[in-house]
Amino acid sequence: MDKYKILVAEDDKAIRESIGIYLKNSNYDVVYAENGAEALEVFKQEKIDLVIMDLMMPKLSGEEAILRLREISYVPIIILSAKSEDYDKVIGLNIGADDYITKPFNPLELMARVNSNIRRLFKYQNAQTEDEKYIEIGNIKLNTMAKAAYMDGKDVKLTSIEYKILELLMKNVNRVFSIEEIYELVWNEPAIEAKTVTVHIRRIREKIEIDPKKPMYLKVAWGLGYKFVDPYRRN
């Protein structure tokens, strides 16, 4: 089986090469970029499975690079940044990143996040039967093998995290999940950053709801969490 290929976009050579060593020791192929513009070029030339993106880079910032990547791909993106405020994390998730790690970082934590994102994206590719391939509720349809979502037959561009949250909720219609439960089931780790779930929920609503402020499908259970409902089903 081919190795997964990781793009490391980081302008600090020492950090870039250090991350590369850990990734290679974990049996990943690694390609590098020194700035956002180079990251885009490398991404277009290589088959990339995951991106580690610094934010503060010359020529083209990491934020702008992520926005441009999201125009062409929904590959998992992990932000690596010295910006540690909650506001910065929310902004990073809002522009399309799947995960956020602050500097200085523990390399073992970074590898755990990389492994977790890779597992989430590829775990179920070959494990499902044809009968399990589709989930359809109302005008929302998931292809669980292709990890694709559709609304009224049109492709909905979801990040890998957004897709996994939506799949979890659609597989469990009317079941209320707390944000901690969603985090633990989707991120596959203790709920240390559970509040980021609400950011992803909001982004999903913006993509699948006619009026995100009055959602038909992705409902909040006040004080409890979130659930996916079938608005066309009679109880």
Tab-separated table of C-alpha atoms in Angstrom:
chain	number	residue	atom	x	y	z
A	1	MET	CA	0.000	0.000	0.000
A	2	ASP	CA	1.288	3.494	-0.863
A	3	LYS	CA	2.286	5.746	1.994
A	4	TYR	CA	0.142	8.748	2.816
A	5	LYS	CA	1.771	11.983	1.719
A	6	ILE	CA	1.870	15.018	4.011
A	7	LEU	CA	2.585	18.588	2.893
A	8	VAL	CA	4.375	20.656	5.556
A	9	ALA	CA	4.095	24.399	4.865
A	10	GLU	CA	6.340	26.218	7.343
A	11	ASP	CA	8.816	29.064	6.785
A	12	ASP	CA	11.054	28.128	9.727
A	13	LYS	CA	13.510	25.588	8.322
A	14	ALA	CA	14.321	23.994	11.690
A	15	ILE	CA	10.651	23.457	12.553
A	16	ARG	CA	9.875	22.255	9.020
A	17	GLU	CA	12.638	19.665	9.039
A	18	SER	CA	11.859	18.567	12.605
A	19	ILE	CA	8.233	17.884	11.675
A	20	GLY	CA	9.459	16.021	8.603
A	21	ILE	CA	11.617	13.724	10.715
A	22	TYR	CA	8.701	12.784	12.965
A	23	LEU	CA	6.403	12.206	9.992
A	24	LYS	CA	8.935	10.014	8.198
A	25	ASN	CA	9.513	8.032	11.376
A	26	SER	CA	5.743	7.439	11.411
A	27	ASN	CA	5.966	6.060	7.865
A	28	TYR	CA	4.576	9.073	5.990
A	29	ASP	CA	5.945	10.567	2.798
A	30	VAL	CA	6.697	14.262	3.245
A	31	VAL	CA	6.911	17.237	0.887
A	32	TYR	CA	7.716	20.793	1.957
A	33	ALA	CA	6.852	24.410	1.235
A	34	GLU	CA	8.472	27.543	2.661
A	35	ASN	CA	5.489	29.853	2.117
A	36	GLY	CA	1.816	29.820	1.182
A	37	ALA	CA	2.417	30.374	-2.528
A	38	GLU	CA	4.815	27.459	-2.734
A	39	ALA	CA	2.365	25.304	-0.745
A	40	LEU	CA	-0.292	25.844	-3.416
A	41	GLU	CA	2.124	24.939	-6.192
A	42	VAL	CA	3.301	21.789	-4.425
A	43	PHE	CA	-0.299	20.782	-3.695
A	44	LYS	CA	-1.209	21.037	-7.366
A	45	GLN	CA	1.787	18.912	-8.394
A	46	GLU	CA	1.545	16.165	-5.760
A	47	LYS	CA	-1.203	13.863	-4.486
A	48	ILE	CA	-1.453	15.210	-0.946
A	49	ASP	CA	-3.407	13.403	1.785
A	50	LEU	CA	-3.012	15.978	4.570
A	51	VAL	CA	-1.604	19.502	4.969
A	52	ILE	CA	0.165	20.987	8.000
A	53	MET	CA	-0.023	24.765	7.514
A	54	ASP	CA	1.734	27.542	9.401
A	55	LEU	CA	-0.211	30.823	9.358
A	56	MET	CA	2.474	33.485	9.485
A	57	MET	CA	4.445	32.933	6.271
A	58	PRO	CA	5.901	35.248	3.610
A	59	LYS	CA	4.565	35.811	0.077
A	60	LEU	CA	1.183	34.277	0.903
A	61	SER	CA	-0.142	33.786	4.415
A	62	GLY	CA	-1.351	30.458	5.680
A	63	GLU	CA	-4.895	31.830	5.990
A	64	GLU	CA	-4.964	32.861	2.337
A	65	ALA	CA	-3.394	29.558	1.267
A	66	ILE	CA	-6.092	27.613	3.144
A	67	LEU	CA	-8.849	29.646	1.511
A	68	ARG	CA	-7.396	28.905	-1.926
A	69	LEU	CA	-6.911	25.231	-1.112
A	70	ARG	CA	-10.540	24.991	-0.073
A	71	GLU	CA	-11.545	26.185	-3.540
A	72	ILE	CA	-10.036	23.029	-5.061
A	73	SER	CA	-9.861	20.396	-2.309
A	74	TYR	CA	-11.209	19.270	1.051
A	75	VAL	CA	-8.081	17.427	2.140
A	76	PRO	CA	-7.568	17.586	5.949
A	77	ILE	CA	-5.651	20.694	7.049
A	78	ILE	CA	-3.976	21.115	10.437
A	79	ILE	CA	-3.034	24.679	11.337
A	80	LEU	CA	0.248	25.119	13.183
A	81	SER	CA	0.470	28.620	14.630
A	82	ALA	CA	1.960	30.815	17.339
A	83	LYS	CA	-1.469	32.475	17.629
A	84	SER	CA	-2.969	30.816	20.687
A	85	GLU	CA	-6.087	32.857	21.480
A	86	ASP	CA	-9.488	31.178	21.155
A	87	TYR	CA	-10.466	33.849	18.627
A	88	ASP	CA	-7.579	32.847	16.362
A	89	LYS	CA	-8.559	29.180	16.606
A	90	VAL	CA	-12.154	29.969	15.664
A	91	ILE	CA	-10.972	32.012	12.674
A	92	GLY	CA	-8.727	29.155	11.585
A	93	LEU	CA	-11.577	26.659	11.747
A	94	ASN	CA	-13.929	29.058	9.994
A	95	ILE	CA	-11.665	29.401	6.972
A	96	GLY	CA	-11.702	25.634	6.498
A	97	ALA	CA	-9.061	24.016	8.705
A	98	ASP	CA	-9.839	20.727	10.426
A	99	ASP	CA	-7.539	21.057	13.422
A	100	TYR	CA	-5.398	23.686	15.192
A	101	ILE	CA	-2.184	23.279	17.186
A	102	THR	CA	-0.352	26.158	18.844
A	103	LYS	CA	3.394	26.735	19.035
A	104	PRO	CA	5.420	25.696	20.898
A	105	PHE	CA	3.945	22.263	20.336
A	106	ASN	CA	4.597	18.735	21.503
A	107	PRO	CA	5.686	16.722	18.420
A	108	LEU	CA	3.945	13.647	19.806
A	109	GLU	CA	0.667	15.568	20.004
A	110	LEU	CA	1.119	16.752	16.419
A	111	MET	CA	1.707	13.167	15.259
A	112	ALA	CA	-1.378	12.032	17.167
A	113	ARG	CA	-3.457	14.706	15.404
A	114	VAL	CA	-2.024	13.716	12.024
A	115	ASN	CA	-2.757	10.047	12.645
A	116	SER	CA	-6.267	10.841	13.869
A	117	ASN	CA	-7.122	12.946	10.810
A	118	ILE	CA	-5.746	10.301	8.447
A	119	ARG	CA	-7.736	7.556	10.178
A	120	ARG	CA	-10.943	9.579	10.048
A	121	LEU	CA	-10.566	10.253	6.366
A	122	PHE	CA	-9.662	6.775	5.168
A	123	LYS	CA	-10.920	4.343	7.830
A	124	TYR	CA	-14.175	3.393	6.170
A	125	GLN	CA	-13.232	3.529	2.502
A	126	ASN	CA	-13.335	-0.209	1.943
A	127	ALA	CA	-15.308	-1.370	4.973
A	128	GLN	CA	-18.856	-0.766	3.826
A	129	THR	CA	-21.282	-2.778	1.735
A	130	GLU	CA	-23.357	-1.295	-1.084
A	131	ASP	CA	-26.404	-1.232	1.206
A	132	GLU	CA	-24.512	0.937	3.675
A	133	LYS	CA	-23.206	3.276	1.010
A	134	TYR	CA	-25.936	5.914	1.148
A	135	ILE	CA	-27.739	7.767	3.909
A	136	GLU	CA	-30.630	9.915	2.708
A	137	ILE	CA	-32.859	12.107	4.869
A	138	GLY	CA	-35.082	14.718	3.262
A	139	ASN	CA	-33.075	16.382	0.525
A	140	ILE	CA	-29.727	15.608	2.198
A	141	LYS	CA	-27.820	12.568	0.939
A	142	LEU	CA	-24.461	11.119	1.970
A	143	ASN	CA	-22.288	8.721	0.006
A	144	THR	CA	-20.438	7.133	2.903
A	145	MET	CA	-17.841	5.442	0.718
A	146	ALA	CA	-16.941	8.534	-1.280
A	147	LYS	CA	-17.339	10.709	1.836
A	148	ALA	CA	-19.485	13.070	-0.213
A	149	ALA	CA	-22.598	15.051	0.667
A	150	TYR	CA	-25.386	16.285	-1.602
A	151	MET	CA	-28.335	18.631	-1.199
A	152	ASP	CA	-31.049	18.391	-3.848
A	153	GLY	CA	-28.583	16.348	-5.885
A	154	LYS	CA	-25.923	19.063	-5.827
A	155	ASP	CA	-22.507	18.534	-4.290
A	156	VAL	CA	-22.021	20.084	-0.837
A	157	LYS	CA	-18.394	20.980	-0.153
A	158	LEU	CA	-17.651	19.776	3.379
A	159	THR	CA	-14.314	19.521	5.136
A	160	SER	CA	-13.446	16.065	6.482
A	161	ILE	CA	-14.426	17.106	10.028
A	162	GLU	CA	-17.706	18.625	8.864
A	163	TYR	CA	-18.492	15.454	6.943
A	164	LYS	CA	-17.763	13.190	9.921
A	165	ILE	CA	-19.991	15.255	12.219
A	166	LEU	CA	-22.819	15.216	9.697
A	167	GLU	CA	-22.438	11.480	9.104
A	168	LEU	CA	-22.484	10.767	12.848
A	169	LEU	CA	-25.673	12.764	13.359
A	170	MET	CA	-27.446	11.441	10.246
A	171	LYS	CA	-26.704	7.863	11.253
A	172	ASN	CA	-28.394	8.561	14.579
A	173	VAL	CA	-31.508	10.549	13.663
A	174	ASN	CA	-33.182	12.296	16.624
A	175	ARG	CA	-30.455	11.224	19.037
A	176	VAL	CA	-29.021	14.138	21.003
A	177	PHE	CA	-25.229	14.232	21.246
A	178	SER	CA	-23.455	16.575	23.622
A	179	ILE	CA	-20.596	18.586	22.131
A	180	GLU	CA	-18.219	16.490	24.234
A	181	GLU	CA	-19.633	13.270	22.756
A	182	ILE	CA	-19.373	14.644	19.221
A	183	TYR	CA	-15.782	15.712	19.797
A	184	GLU	CA	-14.739	12.359	21.270
A	185	LEU	CA	-16.462	10.319	18.531
A	186	VAL	CA	-15.238	12.446	15.619
A	187	TRP	CA	-11.781	13.479	16.810
A	188	ASN	CA	-11.241	10.108	18.509
A	189	GLU	CA	-9.639	11.708	21.554
A	190	PRO	CA	-10.713	13.222	24.898
A	191	ALA	CA	-12.834	16.359	24.567
A	192	ILE	CA	-10.083	18.884	25.215
A	193	GLU	CA	-11.317	21.354	22.563
A	194	ALA	CA	-15.033	20.496	22.577
A	195	LYS	CA	-16.172	24.093	21.985
A	196	THR	CA	-14.758	23.924	18.440
A	197	VAL	CA	-17.670	21.588	17.641
A	198	THR	CA	-20.057	24.552	17.636
A	199	VAL	CA	-17.956	26.268	14.974
A	200	HIS	CA	-18.179	23.221	12.719
A	201	ILE	CA	-21.917	22.862	13.365
A	202	ARG	CA	-22.454	26.456	12.276
A	203	ARG	CA	-20.473	25.881	9.084
A	204	ILE	CA	-22.451	22.713	8.305
A	205	ARG	CA	-25.711	24.608	8.746
A	206	GLU	CA	-24.500	27.306	6.354
A	207	LYS	CA	-24.002	24.611	3.732
A	208	ILE	CA	-27.065	22.370	4.145
A	209	GLU	CA	-29.815	24.578	5.560
A	210	ILE	CA	-32.013	26.911	3.514
A	211	ASP	CA	-32.021	29.314	6.465
A	212	PRO	CA	-29.118	28.523	8.837
A	213	LYS	CA	-30.689	30.699	11.536
A	214	LYS	CA	-33.838	28.543	11.430
A	215	PRO	CA	-32.414	25.073	10.715
A	216	MET	CA	-34.705	22.282	9.526
A	217	TYR	CA	-32.239	19.456	10.011
A	218	LEU	CA	-29.433	20.246	12.439
A	219	LYS	CA	-31.213	21.205	15.631
A	220	VAL	CA	-29.899	22.340	19.005
A	221	ALA	CA	-31.231	20.708	22.172
A	222	TRP	CA	-30.695	23.584	24.586
A	223	GLY	CA	-28.309	22.693	27.371
A	224	LEU	CA	-27.825	19.207	25.947
A	225	GLY	CA	-26.248	19.285	22.513
A	226	TYR	CA	-27.236	18.709	18.884
A	227	LYS	CA	-29.318	16.280	16.878
A	228	PHE	CA	-30.260	15.656	13.242
A	229	VAL	CA	-33.982	15.396	12.538
A	230	ASP	CA	-36.101	14.412	9.545
A	231	PRO	CA	-38.435	17.386	9.018
A	232	TYR	CA	-40.642	15.390	6.658
A	233	ARG	CA	-41.209	12.416	8.946
A	234	ARG	CA	-44.393	12.192	10.938
A	235	ASN	CA	-43.933	10.983	14.478
